Structures are given as C-alpha cells and as structure tokens.
CSV table of C-alpha atoms (C1' of nucleotides) in Angstrom, one decimal:
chain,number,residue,atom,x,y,z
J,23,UNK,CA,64.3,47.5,-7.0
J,24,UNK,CA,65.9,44.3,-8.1
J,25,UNK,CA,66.0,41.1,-5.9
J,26,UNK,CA,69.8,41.4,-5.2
J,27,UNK,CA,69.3,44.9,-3.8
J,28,UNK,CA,66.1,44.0,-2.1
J,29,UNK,CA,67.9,41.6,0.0
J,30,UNK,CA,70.8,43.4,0.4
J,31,UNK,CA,68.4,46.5,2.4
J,32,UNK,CA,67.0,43.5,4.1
J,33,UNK,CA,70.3,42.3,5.1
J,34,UNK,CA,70.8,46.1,6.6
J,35,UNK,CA,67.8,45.9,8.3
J,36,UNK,CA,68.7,43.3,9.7
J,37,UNK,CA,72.5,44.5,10.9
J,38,UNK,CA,70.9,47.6,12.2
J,39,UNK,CA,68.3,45.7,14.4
J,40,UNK,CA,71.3,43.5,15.2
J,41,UNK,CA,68.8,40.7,13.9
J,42,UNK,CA,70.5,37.7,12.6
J,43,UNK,CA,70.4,36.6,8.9
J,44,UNK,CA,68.7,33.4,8.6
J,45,UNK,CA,66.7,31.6,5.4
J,46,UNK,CA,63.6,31.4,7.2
J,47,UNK,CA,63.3,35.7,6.9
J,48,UNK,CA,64.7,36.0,3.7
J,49,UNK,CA,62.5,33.4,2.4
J,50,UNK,CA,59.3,35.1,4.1
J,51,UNK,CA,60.2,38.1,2.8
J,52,UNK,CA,60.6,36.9,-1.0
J,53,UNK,CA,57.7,35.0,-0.8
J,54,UNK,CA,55.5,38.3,0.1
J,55,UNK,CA,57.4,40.5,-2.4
J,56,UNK,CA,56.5,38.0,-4.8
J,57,UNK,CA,52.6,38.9,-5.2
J,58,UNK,CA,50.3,42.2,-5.4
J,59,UNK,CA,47.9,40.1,-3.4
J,60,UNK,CA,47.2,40.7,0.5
J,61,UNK,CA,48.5,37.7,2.3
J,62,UNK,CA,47.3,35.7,4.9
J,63,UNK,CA,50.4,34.8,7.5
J,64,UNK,CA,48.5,30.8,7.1
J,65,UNK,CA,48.8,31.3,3.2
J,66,UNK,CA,52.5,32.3,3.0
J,67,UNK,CA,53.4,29.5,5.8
J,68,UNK,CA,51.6,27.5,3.6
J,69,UNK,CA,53.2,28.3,0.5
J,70,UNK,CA,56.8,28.4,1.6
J,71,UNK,CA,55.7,24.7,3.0
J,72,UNK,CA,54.8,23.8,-0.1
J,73,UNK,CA,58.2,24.6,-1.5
J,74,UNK,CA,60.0,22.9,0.4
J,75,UNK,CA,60.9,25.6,3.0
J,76,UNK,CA,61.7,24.9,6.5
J,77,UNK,CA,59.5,27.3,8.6
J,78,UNK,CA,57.0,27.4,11.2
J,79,UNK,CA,54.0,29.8,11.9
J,80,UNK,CA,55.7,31.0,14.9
J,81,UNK,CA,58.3,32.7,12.4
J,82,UNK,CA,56.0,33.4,9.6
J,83,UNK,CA,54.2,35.9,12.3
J,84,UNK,CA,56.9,36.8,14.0
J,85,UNK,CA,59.0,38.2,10.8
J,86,UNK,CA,55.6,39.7,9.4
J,87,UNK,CA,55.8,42.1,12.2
J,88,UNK,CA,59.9,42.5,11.8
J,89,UNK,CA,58.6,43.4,7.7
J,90,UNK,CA,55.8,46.0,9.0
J,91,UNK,CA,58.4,47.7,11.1
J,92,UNK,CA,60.9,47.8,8.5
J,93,UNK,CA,58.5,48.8,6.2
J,94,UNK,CA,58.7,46.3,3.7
J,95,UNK,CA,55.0,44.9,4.3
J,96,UNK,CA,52.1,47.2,5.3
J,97,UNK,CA,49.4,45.2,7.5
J,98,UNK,CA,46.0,45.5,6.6
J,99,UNK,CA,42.8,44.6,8.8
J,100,UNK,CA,39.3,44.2,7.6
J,101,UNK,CA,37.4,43.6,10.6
J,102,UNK,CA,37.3,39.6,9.9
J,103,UNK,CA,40.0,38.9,12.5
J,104,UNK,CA,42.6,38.2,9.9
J,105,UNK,CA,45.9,40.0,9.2
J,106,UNK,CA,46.7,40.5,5.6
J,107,UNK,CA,49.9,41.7,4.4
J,108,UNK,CA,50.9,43.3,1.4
J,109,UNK,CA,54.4,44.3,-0.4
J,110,UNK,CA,55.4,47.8,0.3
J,111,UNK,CA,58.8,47.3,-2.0
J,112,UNK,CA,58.2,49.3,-4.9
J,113,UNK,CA,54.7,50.1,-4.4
J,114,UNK,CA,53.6,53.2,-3.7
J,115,UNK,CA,50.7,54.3,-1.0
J,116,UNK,CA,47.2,53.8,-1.4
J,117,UNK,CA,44.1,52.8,0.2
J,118,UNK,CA,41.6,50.2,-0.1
J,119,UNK,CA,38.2,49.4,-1.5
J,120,UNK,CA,36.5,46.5,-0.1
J,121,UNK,CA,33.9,44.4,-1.9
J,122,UNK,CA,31.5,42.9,0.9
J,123,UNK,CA,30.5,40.0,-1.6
J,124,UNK,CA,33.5,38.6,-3.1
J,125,UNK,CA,36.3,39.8,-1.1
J,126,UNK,CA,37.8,41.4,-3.9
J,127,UNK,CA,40.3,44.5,-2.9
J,128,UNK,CA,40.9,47.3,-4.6
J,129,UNK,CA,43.4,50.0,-4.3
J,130,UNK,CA,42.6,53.5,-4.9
J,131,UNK,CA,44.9,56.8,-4.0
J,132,UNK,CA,43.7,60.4,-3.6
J,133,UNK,CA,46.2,63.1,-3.0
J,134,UNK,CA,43.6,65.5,-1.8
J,135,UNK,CA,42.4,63.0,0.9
J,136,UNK,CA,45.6,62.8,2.2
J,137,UNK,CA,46.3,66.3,2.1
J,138,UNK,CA,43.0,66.6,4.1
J,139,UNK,CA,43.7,63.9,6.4
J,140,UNK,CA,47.3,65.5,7.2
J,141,UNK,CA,45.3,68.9,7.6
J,142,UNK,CA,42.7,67.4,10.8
J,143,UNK,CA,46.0,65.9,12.3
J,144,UNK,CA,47.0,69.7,12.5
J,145,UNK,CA,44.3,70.7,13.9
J,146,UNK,CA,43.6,68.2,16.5
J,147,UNK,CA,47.5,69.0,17.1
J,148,UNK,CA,48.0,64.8,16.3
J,149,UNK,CA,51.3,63.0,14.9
J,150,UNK,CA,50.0,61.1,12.4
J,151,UNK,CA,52.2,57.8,12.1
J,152,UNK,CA,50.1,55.9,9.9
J,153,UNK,CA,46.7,55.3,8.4
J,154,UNK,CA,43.6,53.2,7.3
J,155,UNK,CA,40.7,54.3,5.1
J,156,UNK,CA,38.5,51.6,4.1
J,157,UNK,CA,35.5,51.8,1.4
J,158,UNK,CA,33.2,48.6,1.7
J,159,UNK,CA,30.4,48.0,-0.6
J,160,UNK,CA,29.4,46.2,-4.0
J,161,UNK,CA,32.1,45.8,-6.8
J,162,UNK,CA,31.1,46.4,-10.3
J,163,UNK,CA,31.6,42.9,-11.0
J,164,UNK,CA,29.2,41.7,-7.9
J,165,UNK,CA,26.5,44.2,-8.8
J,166,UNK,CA,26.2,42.9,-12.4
J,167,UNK,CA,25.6,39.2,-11.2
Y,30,UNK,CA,15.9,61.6,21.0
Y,31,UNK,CA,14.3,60.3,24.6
Y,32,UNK,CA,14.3,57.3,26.3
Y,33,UNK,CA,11.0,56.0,25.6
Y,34,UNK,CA,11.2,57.4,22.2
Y,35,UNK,CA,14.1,55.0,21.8
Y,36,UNK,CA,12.8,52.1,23.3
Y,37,UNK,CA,9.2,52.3,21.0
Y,38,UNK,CA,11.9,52.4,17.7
Y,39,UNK,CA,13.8,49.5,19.0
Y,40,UNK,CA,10.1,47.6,19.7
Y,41,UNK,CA,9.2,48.6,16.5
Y,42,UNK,CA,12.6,47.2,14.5
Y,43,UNK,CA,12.3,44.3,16.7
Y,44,UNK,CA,8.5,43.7,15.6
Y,45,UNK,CA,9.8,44.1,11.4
Y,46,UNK,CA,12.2,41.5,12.5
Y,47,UNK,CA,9.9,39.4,13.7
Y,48,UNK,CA,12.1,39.3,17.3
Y,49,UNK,CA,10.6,39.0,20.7
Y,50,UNK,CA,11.4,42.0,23.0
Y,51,UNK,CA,13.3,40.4,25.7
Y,52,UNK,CA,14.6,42.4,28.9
Y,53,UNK,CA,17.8,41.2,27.6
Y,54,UNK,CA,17.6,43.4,24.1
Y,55,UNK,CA,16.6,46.4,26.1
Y,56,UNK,CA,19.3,46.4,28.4
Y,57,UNK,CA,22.2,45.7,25.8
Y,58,UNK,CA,20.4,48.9,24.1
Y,59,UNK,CA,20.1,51.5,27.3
Y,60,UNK,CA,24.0,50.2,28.3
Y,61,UNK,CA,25.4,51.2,25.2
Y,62,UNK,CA,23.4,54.5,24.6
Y,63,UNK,CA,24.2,55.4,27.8
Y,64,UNK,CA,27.6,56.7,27.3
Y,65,UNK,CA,29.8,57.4,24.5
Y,66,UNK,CA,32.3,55.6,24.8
Y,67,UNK,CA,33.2,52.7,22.4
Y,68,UNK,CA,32.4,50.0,24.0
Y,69,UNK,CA,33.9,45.7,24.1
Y,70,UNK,CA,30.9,43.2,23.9
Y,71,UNK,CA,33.1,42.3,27.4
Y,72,UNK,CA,32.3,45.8,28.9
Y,73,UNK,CA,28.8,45.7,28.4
Y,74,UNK,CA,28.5,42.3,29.6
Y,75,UNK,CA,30.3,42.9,33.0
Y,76,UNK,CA,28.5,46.7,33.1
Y,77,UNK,CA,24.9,44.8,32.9
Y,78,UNK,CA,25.8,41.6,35.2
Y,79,UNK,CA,26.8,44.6,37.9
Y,80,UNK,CA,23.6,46.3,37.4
Y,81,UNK,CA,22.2,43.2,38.5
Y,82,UNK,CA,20.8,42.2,35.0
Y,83,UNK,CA,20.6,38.3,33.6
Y,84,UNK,CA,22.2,38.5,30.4
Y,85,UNK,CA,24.8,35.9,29.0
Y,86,UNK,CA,27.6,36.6,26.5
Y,87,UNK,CA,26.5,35.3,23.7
Y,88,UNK,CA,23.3,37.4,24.3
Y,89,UNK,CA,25.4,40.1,24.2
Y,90,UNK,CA,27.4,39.2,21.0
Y,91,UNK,CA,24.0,38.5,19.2
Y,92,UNK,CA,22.3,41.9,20.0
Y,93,UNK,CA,24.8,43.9,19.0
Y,94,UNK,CA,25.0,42.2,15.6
Y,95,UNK,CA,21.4,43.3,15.6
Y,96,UNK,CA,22.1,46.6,17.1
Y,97,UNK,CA,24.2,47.3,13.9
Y,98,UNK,CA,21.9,45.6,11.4
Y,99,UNK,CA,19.0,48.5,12.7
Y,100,UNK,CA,21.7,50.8,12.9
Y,101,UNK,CA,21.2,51.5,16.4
Y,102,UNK,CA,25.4,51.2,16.7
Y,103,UNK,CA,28.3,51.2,14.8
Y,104,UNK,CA,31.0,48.5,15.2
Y,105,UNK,CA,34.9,49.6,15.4
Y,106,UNK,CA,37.3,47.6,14.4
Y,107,UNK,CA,41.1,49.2,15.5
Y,108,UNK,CA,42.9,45.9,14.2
Y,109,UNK,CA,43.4,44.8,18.2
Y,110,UNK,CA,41.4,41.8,17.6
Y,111,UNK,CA,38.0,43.3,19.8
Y,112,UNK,CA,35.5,44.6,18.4
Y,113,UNK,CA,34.0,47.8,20.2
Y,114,UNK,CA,30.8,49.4,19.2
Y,115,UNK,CA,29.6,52.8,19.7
Y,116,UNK,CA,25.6,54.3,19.6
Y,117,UNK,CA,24.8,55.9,16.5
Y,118,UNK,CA,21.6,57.0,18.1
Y,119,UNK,CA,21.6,60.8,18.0
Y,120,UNK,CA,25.4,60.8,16.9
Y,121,UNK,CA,26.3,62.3,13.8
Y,122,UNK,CA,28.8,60.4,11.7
Y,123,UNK,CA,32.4,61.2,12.0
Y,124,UNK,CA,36.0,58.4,11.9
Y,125,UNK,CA,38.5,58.0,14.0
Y,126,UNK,CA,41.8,59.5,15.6
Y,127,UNK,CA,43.6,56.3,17.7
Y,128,UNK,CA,46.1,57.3,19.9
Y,129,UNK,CA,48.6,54.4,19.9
Y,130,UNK,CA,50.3,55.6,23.5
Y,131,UNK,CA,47.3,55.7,25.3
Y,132,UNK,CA,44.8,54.4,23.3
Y,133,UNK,CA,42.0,57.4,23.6
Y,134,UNK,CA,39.8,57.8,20.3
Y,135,UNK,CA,39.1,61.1,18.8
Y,136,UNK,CA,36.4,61.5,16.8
Y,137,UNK,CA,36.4,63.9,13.7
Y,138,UNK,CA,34.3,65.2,10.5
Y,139,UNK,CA,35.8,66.5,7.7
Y,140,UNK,CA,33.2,66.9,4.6
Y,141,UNK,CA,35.2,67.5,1.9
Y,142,UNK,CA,36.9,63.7,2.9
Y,143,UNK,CA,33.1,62.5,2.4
Y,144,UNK,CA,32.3,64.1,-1.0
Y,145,UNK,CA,36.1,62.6,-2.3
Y,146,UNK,CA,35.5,59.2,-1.2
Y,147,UNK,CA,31.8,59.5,-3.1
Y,148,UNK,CA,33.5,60.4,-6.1
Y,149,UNK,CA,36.0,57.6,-5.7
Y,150,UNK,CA,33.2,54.7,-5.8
Y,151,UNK,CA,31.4,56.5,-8.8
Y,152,UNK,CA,34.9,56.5,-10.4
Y,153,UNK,CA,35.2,52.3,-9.7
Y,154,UNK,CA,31.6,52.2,-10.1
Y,155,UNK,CA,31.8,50.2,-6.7
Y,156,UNK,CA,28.4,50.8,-4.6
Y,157,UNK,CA,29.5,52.1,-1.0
Y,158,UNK,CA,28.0,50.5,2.2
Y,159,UNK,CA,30.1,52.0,4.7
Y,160,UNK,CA,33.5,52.4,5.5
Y,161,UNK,CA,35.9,53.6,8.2
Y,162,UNK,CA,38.8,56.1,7.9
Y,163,UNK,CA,41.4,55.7,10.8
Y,164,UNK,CA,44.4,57.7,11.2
Y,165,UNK,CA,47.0,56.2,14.0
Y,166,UNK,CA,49.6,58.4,15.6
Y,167,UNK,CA,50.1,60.5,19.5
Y,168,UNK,CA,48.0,62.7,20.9
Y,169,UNK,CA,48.6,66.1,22.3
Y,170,UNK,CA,48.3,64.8,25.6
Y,171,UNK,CA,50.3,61.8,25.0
Y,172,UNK,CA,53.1,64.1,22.9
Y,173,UNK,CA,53.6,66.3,25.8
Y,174,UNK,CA,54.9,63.9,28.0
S,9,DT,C1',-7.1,33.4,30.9
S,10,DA,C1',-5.1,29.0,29.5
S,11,DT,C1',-2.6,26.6,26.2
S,12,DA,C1',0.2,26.0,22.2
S,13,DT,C1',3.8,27.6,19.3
S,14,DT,C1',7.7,30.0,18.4
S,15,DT,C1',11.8,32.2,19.6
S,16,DA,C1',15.4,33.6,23.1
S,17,DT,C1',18.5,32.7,26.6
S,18,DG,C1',22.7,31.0,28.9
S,19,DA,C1',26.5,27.9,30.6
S,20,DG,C1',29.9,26.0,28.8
S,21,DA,C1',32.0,23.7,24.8
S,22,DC,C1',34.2,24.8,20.7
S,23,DT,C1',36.8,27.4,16.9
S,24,DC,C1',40.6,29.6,15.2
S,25,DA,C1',44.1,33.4,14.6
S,26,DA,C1',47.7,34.7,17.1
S,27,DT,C1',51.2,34.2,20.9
S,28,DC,C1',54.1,31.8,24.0
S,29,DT,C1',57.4,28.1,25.6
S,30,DC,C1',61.6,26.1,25.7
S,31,DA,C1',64.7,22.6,24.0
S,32,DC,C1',67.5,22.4,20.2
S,33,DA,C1',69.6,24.4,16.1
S,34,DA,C1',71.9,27.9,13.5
S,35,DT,C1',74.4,32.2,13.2
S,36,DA,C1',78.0,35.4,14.3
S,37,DA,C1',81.9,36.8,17.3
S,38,DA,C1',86.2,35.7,19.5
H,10,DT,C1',87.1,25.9,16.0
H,11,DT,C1',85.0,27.5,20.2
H,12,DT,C1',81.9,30.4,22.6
H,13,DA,C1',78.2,33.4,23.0
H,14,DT,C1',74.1,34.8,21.3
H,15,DT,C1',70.0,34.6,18.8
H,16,DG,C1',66.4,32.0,16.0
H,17,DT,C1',63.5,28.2,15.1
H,18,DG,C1',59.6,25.0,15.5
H,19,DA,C1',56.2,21.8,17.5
H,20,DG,C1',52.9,22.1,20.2
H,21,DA,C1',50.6,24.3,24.2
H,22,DT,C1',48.2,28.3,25.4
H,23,DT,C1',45.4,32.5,25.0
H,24,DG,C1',41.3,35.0,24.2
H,25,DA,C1',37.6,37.0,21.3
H,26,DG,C1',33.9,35.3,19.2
H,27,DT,C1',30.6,31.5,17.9
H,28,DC,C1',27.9,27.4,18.5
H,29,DT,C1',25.0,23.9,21.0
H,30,DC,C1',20.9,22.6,23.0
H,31,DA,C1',18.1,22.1,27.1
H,32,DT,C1',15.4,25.3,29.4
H,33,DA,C1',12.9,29.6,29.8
H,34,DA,C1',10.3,33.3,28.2
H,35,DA,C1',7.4,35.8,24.9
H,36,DT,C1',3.7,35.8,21.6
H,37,DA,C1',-0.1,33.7,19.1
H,38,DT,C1',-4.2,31.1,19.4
H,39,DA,C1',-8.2,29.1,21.4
DNA sequence: TATATTTATGAGACTCAATCTCACAATAAA
DNA sequence: TTTATTGTGAGATTGAGTCTCATAAATATA
C-alpha cells in the first residue's frame, strides 16, 4: 500500500469514528509506518519532536490506541512495563522471539500453531479476538559472545 | 507435595542463596501456595497484613522476585501494568485464556504447541528460557450474556 | 550462651510510564 | 464567516514498582 492510499484508509477511519483529521494523527501514524522496529510511544514523541512536529505525549498515546483499534499498529508487551508498537500496514501476522540479553526481537510465524491455538479456543468454547505468544531466551548472536 | 516438605525445599534454596529464613519469606511462600489463583504483589500484601503478619511491600516485591528465581512461582504479565504471580509448586505448566469482559484466566495445555515452539528456537538457533502464550477473547460465560 | 557479623525488614520517598485536566486551538458544519 | 464540536498540550496526577537507610532480626563465632 502506498502512502497516498495509506492516508486516505486513515482518513476513513477517521470519518467512520467521526474522529477529526488533524496533523498531529497523520504524522503519528507516518512516523510508526515508517520503521519495522517496535516503538516506544517516548521514542516516536521524540522523533516527531525532533522534526519539528507539534505534538504532545498526551496525543502520541492517545492516537496509539485510536491505531491499535483501527488496526494499523499492533501493541506489544514484554513484561518491562513498556508498550511497544509496531506497523500492522502491509505486514502480515507473526509472533515474537525475545532475546533476554540484548533486547533484540524477532518475528517468527507458524501456521500450525495458529491452527492449534484456534482449535483450544473451540474447545474451551472461547472467541478468540487476539493473541500473544512470546519465546524469551538467548539469541544466536548473544550466545556466541 | 506437603507443607513441611515445601517449607524444608524453600530452607534449603534459601541456604544455596546464602538468605536468612525470615518469617517474612515463609509467609509470602504459604500465601501464594495456598490458592491458585494468580495473585498482585498487592493481594498478597493485604492477604498477610489481615492474617495478622508483619510484612512490608517491598518485602513482598523482593520475595517474589526470589520466588521465581527458585521457581517456586511464575510471574504473569497480561499487559495491565500488574504483575500477578501464580505457584508453580505441584502445578504442571500450561498458558493462558484471558477473558477481556470479565477478566477470569483459563488455563490450558496443548503439547503439540510445545514441541512447535521447540522446533522454532532450533530453527533461529535462539536458546529458550521461557515464554508465555496468551490468547485474548470472551468466555463462554461472558458470551452468553 | 553471649557477642559479633551479616543480612533483612519496613515506612516512606522516589521513579517513570501512562492518564487526566482544562484552557485554548483547530477542524468541520451551518 | 460563524457556530458547534472536537483535539491538543503543558503540566499535574496516578499507581505499580523500586530504592533508601535506620533499625531489627538471623546466623556465625567465641
């Protein structure tokens, strides 16, 4: 999806939620899209700050919920009482492993996980609205220092 | 296992550690293997002070740090911003259905999901530690009304 | 047992991510 | 435009968790 017709499904969003369009979001949301990394809400305040960008923290957390709920941004936790956020536009699902040295995410998928996952919901007779599956341990890279 | 059964493996983790055994540590211990529930640092500490029982917060935050360094609990973290720990002492391992109406926790097994997510970290070559699989959604109970 | 040494405890101060407040500003509707 | 509505932002507030350090308790030593 190009930018154009990024913001343009934003801009729905938006209308639908009878939200109104201001630079602050739009600028929020193109700064997320922007990176495959999961961002702090302090690091994109941060950033938009440092281009100029009129914003507060109060709107930086307040639109990252607005993106979750959308779905444009998918809201990670770690267990280190920090929200991360990443880019759900044109990335597809996926799950994450965690390295307990460096800090270092990576994403993994597995179709027959999911498949299982979907299966207990069944059988516990559970709607399923989302999920978090979380693999912590050594990277490659950290084991070999 | 039995109560004084636990209480000589705690004295004996305690002693490796080269920690005192304080009436404190005991109580945090017996509070939390006493149900199985999972339990805020906050319950515990109100659940104790209305037994009667000395014991400060931070006391409370520290032990259970310890209580999951000796594997005596597990910590839970549903991205609420508390931390809630459950015993792992005669509890097999199993993750987590959260209901997000009511907030009851189901717990479940599901092998196969184990053996995958092995196979996943000797794929990365990333060395496991522990991890958590959550799935969000309703409840039966919570569906039905 | 008495004393010395070491470690733990607890009240409250502090930290920090996140939320709230509310006067003012910006957007959209009339 | 004008009016009505919603959003923004600086700073205050909240609350879980951590830190401090004087005192207390547990263990080691004599």
């Amino acid at each position: 999806m190009d930018k154009e017709q990024l913001k343009e499904n934003f801009a729905k969003a938006l209308k639908q939620e009878k939200l109104k369009r201001t630079p602050q979001r739009f600028a929020i949301l193109e700064e997320l899209v922007s990176s495959d990394e999961h961002r702090e809400c302090t690091d994109i305040y941060f950033a938009l700050r440092n281009q100029g960008i009129s914003v507060s923290r109060a709107t930086v957390y307040r639109t990252m919920d607005m993106l979750v709920k959308y779905d444009f941004a998918r809201r990670l936790d770690i267990g280190d009482g920090i929200a991360r956020y990443e880019s759900k536009v044109g990335v597809s699902h996926h799950d994450h492993l965690i390295c307990l040295e460096c800090g270092k995410i990576i994403e993994f998928l597995n179709r027959d996980i999911e498949v299982l996952q979907q299966s207990i919901c069944n059988d516990f007779d559970f709607d399923m609205t989302r999920h978090t599956h979380q693999i912590f341990g050594v990277c490659p890279d950290c084991k070999s220092k």
